[in-house]
Coordinates of C-alpha atoms in Angstrom, one line a residue:
X839 CA 0.0 0.0 0.0
X840 CA 3.0 2.4 0.5
X841 CA 3.9 2.2 -3.2
X842 CA 0.3 2.8 -4.2
X843 CA 0.1 5.9 -1.9
X844 CA 3.4 7.2 -3.5
X845 CA 1.8 7.1 -6.9
X846 CA -1.1 9.4 -5.9
X847 CA -1.1 13.0 -7.3
X848 CA 0.7 15.3 -4.8
X849 CA -1.5 17.4 -2.5
X850 CA -2.2 18.3 1.1
X851 CA -2.5 15.4 3.5
X852 CA -6.0 13.9 3.5
X853 CA -6.9 15.6 0.2
X854 CA -8.0 13.6 -2.8
X855 CA -7.3 15.5 -6.0
X856 CA -9.4 14.6 -9.0
X857 CA -8.7 16.9 -12.0
X858 CA -9.1 20.4 -10.6
X859 CA -11.4 19.3 -7.7
X860 CA -10.1 18.8 -4.2
X861 CA -12.3 17.1 -1.7
X862 CA -11.2 16.8 1.9
X863 CA -11.5 13.2 3.3
X864 CA -11.3 12.9 7.0
X865 CA -12.6 10.8 9.9
X866 CA -15.0 8.0 9.0
X867 CA -15.0 8.7 5.3
X868 CA -11.2 8.3 5.0
X869 CA -11.3 5.2 7.2
X870 CA -14.1 3.7 5.0
X871 CA -12.2 4.3 1.8
X872 CA -9.0 2.9 3.3
X873 CA -10.8 -0.3 4.3
X874 CA -12.3 -0.7 0.8
X875 CA -8.8 -0.4 -0.8
X876 CA -7.2 -2.9 1.7
X877 CA -10.0 -5.4 1.1
X878 CA -9.7 -5.0 -2.7
X879 CA -5.9 -5.6 -2.5
X880 CA -6.4 -8.8 -0.6
X881 CA -8.7 -10.4 -3.1
X882 CA -7.3 -13.0 -5.5
X883 CA -6.6 -11.9 -9.0
X884 CA -8.6 -13.8 -11.7
X885 CA -7.2 -11.9 -14.7
X886 CA -10.4 -9.8 -15.3
X887 CA -9.8 -6.1 -16.0
X888 CA -11.8 -3.7 -13.7
X889 CA -15.0 -2.4 -15.2
X890 CA -14.3 1.0 -16.8
X891 CA -16.4 3.9 -15.7
X892 CA -17.7 6.5 -18.1
X893 CA -15.0 9.2 -18.5
X894 CA -17.3 11.9 -17.1
X895 CA -17.6 10.1 -13.8
X896 CA -16.3 12.3 -10.9
X897 CA -17.0 13.4 -7.4
X898 CA -19.0 16.6 -7.5
X899 CA -19.2 19.2 -4.7
X900 CA -22.7 20.3 -5.8
X901 CA -25.7 18.2 -6.6
X902 CA -28.3 19.6 -8.9
X903 CA -31.9 18.9 -10.0
X904 CA -35.1 20.4 -11.5
X905 CA -38.7 20.2 -10.3
X906 CA -40.4 20.6 -13.7
X907 CA -39.8 19.6 -17.3
X908 CA -39.0 22.8 -19.1
X909 CA -41.4 23.6 -21.9
X910 CA -40.5 25.9 -24.8
X911 CA -43.0 28.6 -25.7
X912 CA -43.2 31.7 -28.0
X913 CA -43.1 35.0 -26.1
X914 CA -44.0 38.5 -27.1
X915 CA -40.3 39.5 -27.5
X916 CA -40.1 37.3 -30.6
X917 CA -38.0 34.7 -28.7
X918 CA -38.6 31.1 -27.8
X919 CA -38.2 30.9 -24.0
X920 CA -37.3 28.1 -21.6
X921 CA -38.1 29.2 -18.0
X922 CA -37.4 26.8 -15.1
X923 CA -35.4 26.4 -11.9
X924 CA -32.2 24.6 -11.1
X925 CA -31.7 23.5 -7.5
X926 CA -28.2 23.0 -6.3
X927 CA -27.0 21.7 -2.9
X928 CA -23.5 21.8 -1.4
X929 CA -22.7 18.1 -0.7
X930 CA -19.5 18.8 1.1
X931 CA -19.2 18.6 4.9
X932 CA -16.9 20.2 7.4
X933 CA -18.2 23.7 6.7
X934 CA -16.7 23.9 3.2
X935 CA -18.5 26.5 1.1
X936 CA -18.6 26.3 -2.7
X937 CA -18.6 29.3 -4.9
X938 CA -20.5 29.2 -8.2
X939 CA -18.8 31.3 -10.9
X940 CA -20.8 30.3 -14.0
X941 CA -23.5 28.1 -15.4
X942 CA -23.8 27.0 -19.0
X943 CA -27.0 25.3 -20.2
X944 CA -26.1 22.9 -23.0
X945 CA -27.8 20.7 -25.5
X946 CA -27.2 17.4 -23.9
X947 CA -26.6 15.6 -27.2
X948 CA -24.5 18.2 -29.1
X949 CA -23.0 20.1 -26.2
X950 CA -24.0 23.4 -27.9
X951 CA -24.4 26.1 -25.3
X952 CA -27.8 27.7 -25.5
X953 CA -27.6 30.0 -22.5
X954 CA -25.2 31.0 -19.7
X955 CA -25.1 33.0 -16.5
X956 CA -22.1 34.5 -14.7
X957 CA -21.1 37.6 -12.8
X958 CA -23.9 40.0 -11.9
X959 CA -26.5 38.1 -14.0
X960 CA -25.8 34.9 -12.1
X961 CA -25.9 36.7 -8.7
X962 CA -29.2 38.3 -9.6
X963 CA -30.7 35.0 -10.5
X964 CA -29.7 32.9 -7.5
X965 CA -30.7 32.8 -3.9
X966 CA -30.7 30.3 -0.9
X967 CA -34.0 28.5 -0.4
X968 CA -36.2 30.6 1.9
X969 CA -34.1 33.8 1.4
X970 CA -35.7 36.3 -1.1
X971 CA -33.8 37.7 -4.0
X972 CA -32.5 41.3 -3.7
X973 CA -35.2 43.8 -4.8
X974 CA -38.2 41.7 -3.9
X975 CA -41.0 43.4 -1.9
X976 CA -43.9 45.7 -2.3
X977 CA -41.8 48.8 -2.9
X978 CA -40.3 47.5 -6.1
X979 CA -41.7 50.4 -8.2
X980 CA -38.8 52.5 -7.0
X981 CA -36.4 50.0 -8.6
X982 CA -33.6 50.7 -6.1
X983 CA -30.3 49.1 -7.2
X984 CA -29.4 46.5 -4.6
X985 CA -25.9 45.1 -4.5
X986 CA -25.7 41.3 -5.1
X987 CA -22.9 38.9 -4.4
X988 CA -21.5 35.9 -6.2
X989 CA -23.4 32.8 -5.1
X990 CA -21.5 31.0 -2.3
X991 CA -23.3 27.9 -1.2
X992 CA -22.6 27.0 2.4
X993 CA -22.1 23.4 3.5
X994 CA -25.4 21.4 3.2
X995 CA -27.2 24.6 1.9
X996 CA -29.5 24.5 -1.1
X997 CA -29.9 27.4 -3.6
X998 CA -32.3 27.9 -6.4
X999 CA -31.1 29.4 -9.7
X1000 CA -33.9 31.0 -11.8
X1001 CA -33.2 30.2 -15.4
X1002 CA -34.8 32.0 -18.4
X1003 CA -33.3 31.1 -21.7
X1004 CA -34.4 33.2 -24.7
X1005 CA -33.6 31.4 -28.0
X1006 CA -33.8 32.8 -31.5
X1007 CA -36.7 31.2 -33.3
X1008 CA -34.3 29.9 -36.0
X1009 CA -32.3 27.9 -33.4
X1010 CA -33.1 24.2 -32.9
X1011 CA -34.6 23.6 -29.5
X1012 CA -32.8 20.7 -27.8
X1013 CA -34.7 17.6 -26.7
X1014 CA -32.7 17.4 -23.5
X1015 CA -30.6 19.9 -21.5
X1016 CA -27.6 19.6 -19.1
X1017 CA -25.9 22.1 -16.9
X1018 CA -22.2 22.9 -16.8
X1019 CA -21.1 24.6 -13.5
X1020 CA -17.8 26.1 -12.7
X1021 CA -16.5 27.6 -9.5
X1022 CA -14.3 26.9 -6.5
X1023 CA -14.4 24.8 -3.4
X1024 CA -13.4 27.3 -0.6
X1025 CA -11.3 24.8 1.5
X1026 CA -9.3 26.0 4.5
X1027 CA -6.1 25.4 2.6
X1028 CA -7.3 27.7 -0.2
X1029 CA -9.8 27.8 -3.1
X1030 CA -9.7 24.8 -5.5
X1031 CA -11.3 25.2 -8.9
X1032 CA -14.0 22.7 -10.0
X1033 CA -16.2 22.1 -12.9
X1034 CA -19.1 19.6 -13.3
X1035 CA -21.8 18.7 -15.7
X1036 CA -25.0 17.8 -13.9
X1037 CA -28.8 17.7 -14.0
X1038 CA -29.6 16.1 -17.4
X1039 CA -33.1 17.4 -18.0
X1040 CA -35.5 16.3 -20.8
X1041 CA -37.9 19.0 -22.2
X1042 CA -41.6 18.6 -22.0
X1043 CA -43.2 17.1 -25.1
X1044 CA -46.6 18.7 -24.4
X1045 CA -47.2 21.8 -26.5
X1046 CA -48.4 24.9 -24.7
X1047 CA -52.1 25.4 -24.7
X1048 CA -53.3 27.9 -27.3
X1049 CA -56.0 30.0 -25.7
X1050 CA -58.5 32.8 -26.5
X1051 CA -58.6 35.8 -24.2
X1052 CA -59.7 35.2 -20.6
X1053 CA -61.3 38.7 -20.5
X1054 CA -63.5 40.7 -22.8
X1055 CA -62.1 42.9 -25.6
X1056 CA -60.2 46.0 -24.5
X1057 CA -56.8 47.2 -23.2
X1058 CA -55.2 45.2 -20.4
X1059 CA -52.0 45.4 -18.4
X1060 CA -50.2 42.0 -18.1
X1061 CA -48.6 42.3 -14.6
X1062 CA -46.2 39.8 -13.0
X1063 CA -46.0 37.8 -16.1
X1064 CA -42.8 35.9 -17.1
X1065 CA -39.9 36.0 -16.8
X1066 CA -38.2 38.4 -14.3
X1067 CA -38.1 38.8 -10.6
X1068 CA -41.8 38.8 -9.9
X1069 CA -43.8 37.1 -7.1
X1070 CA -45.3 34.7 -9.7
X1071 CA -42.2 33.7 -11.6
X1072 CA -40.1 33.3 -8.4
X1073 CA -42.8 32.3 -6.0
X1074 CA -41.2 29.1 -4.5
X1075 CA -43.6 27.3 -2.2
X1076 CA -42.9 24.4 0.1
X1077 CA -46.2 22.3 0.1
X1078 CA -46.7 18.9 1.6
X1079 CA -43.0 18.3 1.9
X1080 CA -42.2 19.3 -1.7
X1081 CA -41.0 22.4 -3.5
X1082 CA -43.3 23.9 -6.2
X1083 CA -43.4 27.1 -8.3
X1084 CA -47.2 27.0 -8.7
X1085 CA -47.5 30.5 -10.4
X1086 CA -44.6 30.3 -12.8
X1087 CA -46.5 31.6 -15.8
X1088 CA -49.5 33.3 -14.1
X1089 CA -50.5 36.8 -15.2
X1090 CA -52.4 39.4 -13.2
X1091 CA -54.7 41.3 -15.6
X1092 CA -55.7 44.9 -15.0
X1093 CA -58.1 46.8 -17.2
X1094 CA -56.6 50.0 -18.7
X1095 CA -58.6 53.1 -19.8
X1096 CA -58.2 55.4 -22.7
X1097 CA -55.6 57.5 -20.8
X1098 CA -53.6 54.5 -19.5
X1099 CA -55.4 54.7 -16.1
X1100 CA -56.1 51.7 -14.0
X1101 CA -58.0 53.5 -11.3
X1102 CA -59.7 56.9 -11.0
X1103 CA -60.8 58.8 -7.9
X1104 CA -60.3 57.3 -4.4
X1105 CA -58.0 54.3 -4.5
X1106 CA -59.5 53.0 -1.2
X1107 CA -62.8 52.3 -3.1
X1108 CA -63.2 49.1 -5.1
X1109 CA -65.3 50.8 -7.7
X1110 CA -62.5 53.2 -8.4
X1111 CA -60.6 50.4 -10.2
X1112 CA -61.4 49.8 -13.9
X1113 CA -60.9 46.1 -13.4
X1114 CA -63.6 45.7 -10.7
X1115 CA -66.6 43.8 -12.0
X1116 CA -65.2 43.3 -15.5
X1117 CA -66.4 40.0 -16.9
X1118 CA -64.0 37.0 -17.2
X1119 CA -64.7 34.6 -20.0
X1120 CA -63.8 31.0 -21.0
X1121 CA -60.5 31.0 -22.9
X1122 CA -61.3 27.5 -24.3
X1123 CA -63.9 24.8 -24.6
X1124 CA -63.8 23.2 -21.2
X1125 CA -65.6 21.6 -18.2
X1126 CA -66.0 23.4 -14.9
X1127 CA -64.4 21.2 -12.3
X1128 CA -64.1 23.5 -9.3
X1129 CA -66.0 26.6 -8.0
X1130 CA -65.4 28.5 -4.8
X1131 CA -67.6 31.5 -3.8
X1132 CA -68.7 33.3 -0.7
X1133 CA -65.4 35.1 0.2
X1134 CA -65.7 38.9 0.8
X1135 CA -63.7 41.3 -1.4
X1136 CA -60.8 43.0 0.4
X1137 CA -60.8 46.8 0.8
X1138 CA -57.9 48.3 -1.3
X1139 CA -55.1 49.5 -1.4
X1140 CA -53.2 47.9 1.5
X1141 CA -52.3 44.2 1.3
X1142 CA -54.7 42.1 3.3
X1143 CA -53.8 39.6 6.0
X1144 CA -52.6 36.5 4.4
X1145 CA -55.6 34.1 4.3
X1146 CA -55.6 30.4 5.1
X1147 CA -54.1 28.3 2.3
X1148 CA -57.5 27.1 1.0
X1149 CA -58.6 30.7 0.5
X1150 CA -55.4 32.0 -1.2
X1151 CA -56.9 32.5 -4.7
X1152 CA -60.2 33.7 -3.3
X1153 CA -63.4 33.1 -5.2
X1154 CA -62.3 31.2 -8.2
X1155 CA -63.3 28.9 -11.1
X1156 CA -61.2 26.0 -12.5
X1157 CA -61.8 24.7 -16.0
X1158 CA -60.5 21.4 -17.3
X1159 CA -59.5 21.7 -20.9
X1160 CA -57.9 18.3 -21.2
X1161 CA -56.4 15.8 -18.7
X1162 CA -53.6 17.6 -16.8
X1163 CA -54.5 21.0 -18.3
X1164 CA -56.6 23.3 -16.2
X1165 CA -57.4 27.1 -16.3
X1166 CA -57.6 29.1 -13.1
X1167 CA -59.6 32.3 -12.8
X1168 CA -58.9 33.8 -9.3
X1169 CA -59.9 36.7 -7.0
X1170 CA -63.4 36.9 -8.4
X1171 CA -66.2 39.1 -6.9
X1172 CA -68.2 37.6 -4.2
X1173 CA -71.5 36.3 -5.6
X1174 CA -70.7 37.0 -9.2
X1175 CA -70.0 33.4 -10.4
X1176 CA -72.4 32.2 -13.1
X1177 CA -71.3 28.6 -13.6
X1178 CA -71.3 25.4 -11.5
X1179 CA -69.2 22.3 -11.2
X1180 CA -70.0 20.0 -14.1
X1181 CA -71.0 22.7 -16.5
X1182 CA -69.6 22.7 -20.0
X1183 CA -68.5 26.1 -21.3
X1184 CA -67.6 27.5 -24.7
X1185 CA -64.9 30.1 -25.6
X1186 CA -66.1 33.6 -24.8
X1187 CA -68.8 32.5 -22.3
X1188 CA -69.0 34.7 -19.2
X1189 CA -67.9 32.9 -16.0
X1190 CA -68.1 35.7 -13.4
X1191 CA -66.7 39.1 -12.5
X1192 CA -63.3 40.4 -11.4
X1193 CA -63.2 41.1 -7.7
X1194 CA -60.7 41.4 -4.9
X1195 CA -61.1 38.2 -2.8
X1196 CA -58.4 36.0 -1.4
X1197 CA -54.8 37.1 -1.3
X1198 CA -55.4 40.2 -3.4
X1199 CA -54.8 43.9 -2.7
X1200 CA -56.5 45.6 -5.7
X1201 CA -59.0 44.2 -8.2
X1202 CA -57.5 42.1 -10.9
X1203 CA -57.9 38.7 -12.6
X1204 CA -55.2 36.1 -11.7
X1205 CA -55.1 33.7 -14.6
X1206 CA -52.9 30.7 -15.4
X1207 CA -52.7 27.1 -16.6
X1208 CA -52.2 24.4 -14.0
X1209 CA -51.5 20.6 -14.1
X1210 CA -54.0 19.8 -11.3
X1211 CA -57.4 21.1 -10.4
X1212 CA -56.1 22.4 -7.1
X1213 CA -53.9 25.5 -6.9
X1214 CA -51.8 24.0 -4.1
X1215 CA -49.9 22.0 -5.0
X1216 CA -49.6 22.3 -8.8
X1217 CA -47.1 22.9 -11.5
X1218 CA -47.4 25.9 -13.8
X1219 CA -46.8 25.3 -17.5
X1220 CA -46.6 28.0 -20.2
X1221 CA -49.5 28.8 -22.6
X1222 CA -50.1 31.3 -25.4
X1223 CA -52.9 33.5 -26.7
X1224 CA -54.1 33.2 -30.3
X1225 CA -54.0 36.9 -30.9
X1226 CA -53.4 40.3 -29.3
X1227 CA -51.8 43.6 -30.0
X1228 CA -49.0 45.1 -27.9
X1229 CA -49.7 48.8 -27.2
X1230 CA -46.7 49.6 -25.0
X1231 CA -44.6 48.6 -22.0
X1232 CA -44.4 49.8 -18.4
X1233 CA -40.8 50.1 -17.2
X1234 CA -41.2 50.2 -13.4
X1235 CA -42.7 47.2 -11.6
X1236 CA -46.2 48.3 -10.9
X1237 CA -48.3 45.4 -9.5
X1238 CA -51.1 44.4 -7.2
X1239 CA -49.5 45.5 -4.0
X1240 CA -48.4 48.9 -5.0
X1241 CA -50.8 49.9 -7.8
X1242 CA -53.2 51.7 -5.4
X1243 CA -50.4 53.3 -3.5
X1244 CA -49.2 55.4 -6.4
X1245 CA -50.1 59.2 -6.6
X1246 CA -52.4 58.4 -9.6
X1247 CA -53.7 55.4 -11.3
X1248 CA -52.1 56.3 -14.6
X1249 CA -49.5 53.8 -15.9
X1250 CA -46.3 55.3 -17.3
X1251 CA -46.6 53.4 -20.6
X1252 CA -43.6 53.6 -22.9
X1253 CA -43.4 52.7 -26.6
X1254 CA -42.5 49.0 -27.2
X1255 CA -40.2 47.7 -29.9
X1256 CA -42.6 44.8 -30.2
X1257 CA -45.7 47.0 -30.7
X1258 CA -48.3 45.6 -33.1
X1259 CA -50.2 42.3 -33.7
X1260 CA -49.0 39.0 -32.1
X1261 CA -50.2 35.5 -32.6
X1262 CA -49.7 32.3 -30.5
X1263 CA -47.4 34.0 -27.9
X1264 CA -47.4 34.7 -24.2
X1265 CA -47.3 38.4 -23.3
X1266 CA -44.3 39.1 -21.1
X1267 CA -44.2 41.1 -17.8
X1268 CA -45.6 44.6 -18.0
X1269 CA -46.8 44.5 -21.6
X1270 CA -49.9 46.6 -22.2
X1271 CA -52.0 44.8 -24.8
X1272 CA -55.3 44.9 -26.5
X1273 CA -57.4 41.7 -26.9

């Protein structure tokens, strides 16, 4: 065994060097590995060569996984998006942090890089589980720049990295992705560089639902849509022992008037909001599978006390379009629902009126596609609308919790480079559109 030890790559005592990665082996782990090697040396040789491992096999300081199958969809910026989450855990003990310097998302078959994050962009897209990202909160309309740091994952800690890949429509969309991570193990003896390719992830083969408008014709503000730092896109929820992003592609719809106003008069009155009591309509031929009514509308404009989990989406209607494909209409007005469980509905049929029930601060329609009839827990896949026109874009993050706290209800609508007609796309966050 002495000769074998002399042939190991040189390094600090108790350190196994594999490529650029150093992993400290001490205590029980080192003793276990030593016992395995001694036992193997004592076995009789039968002339059989040891089984070769794939060349990519290595010890990795980080584990990685996803909780959804990414589904490509066409968005209103003319790109094909893949929006999902990568969860990474520091598997090293002994209080050894791991710094992540870059992530490349690759086509698992061709190794073509289709997206990457590093520096400030990576820091802004990563946070420990349970710790909000910088800039989250109700005062986001001020858009204060908040310093962010390079992700350093503590021992046994788990981080989530919010990925949004925007591909040119001419690019081939891979069937499967993998993730190439680089960084450093911050060992007491000094940093040691590492790289690993992990989390092979197949894409969803289910095409996004193509839907009609969920509201009647007019101008509407698509708030908290994909794909930035919004409470929908980055709303990680621990439910029944699992992690979910149940609102990943949800949109809050606010009615917009001829002068870009969303409310007029007294913002503490429900009827000051143009969205209040606007009809919501079936966006597809479907079956009504869940109805909840009887919850009072909240007085605006201050966020209400968080309701019990079963009342989160307030008065609502769930439509089943197909197995595993459901439409949610949430925060409806108390007593306004016009359909019952078991009813069949046609596109354009009125289902109820927009209200302010559940976890809602100002009247709006929360709309999304779900994979289950229940909001908690569910997965949130993308969808598209058959046709709409983009009228403009709102630069500051104005949303449910701060809409009624502004000096006026007029949105600061800027010109959009994507103005004009769109088909079979998802409106992105803060688009102002006309159905």
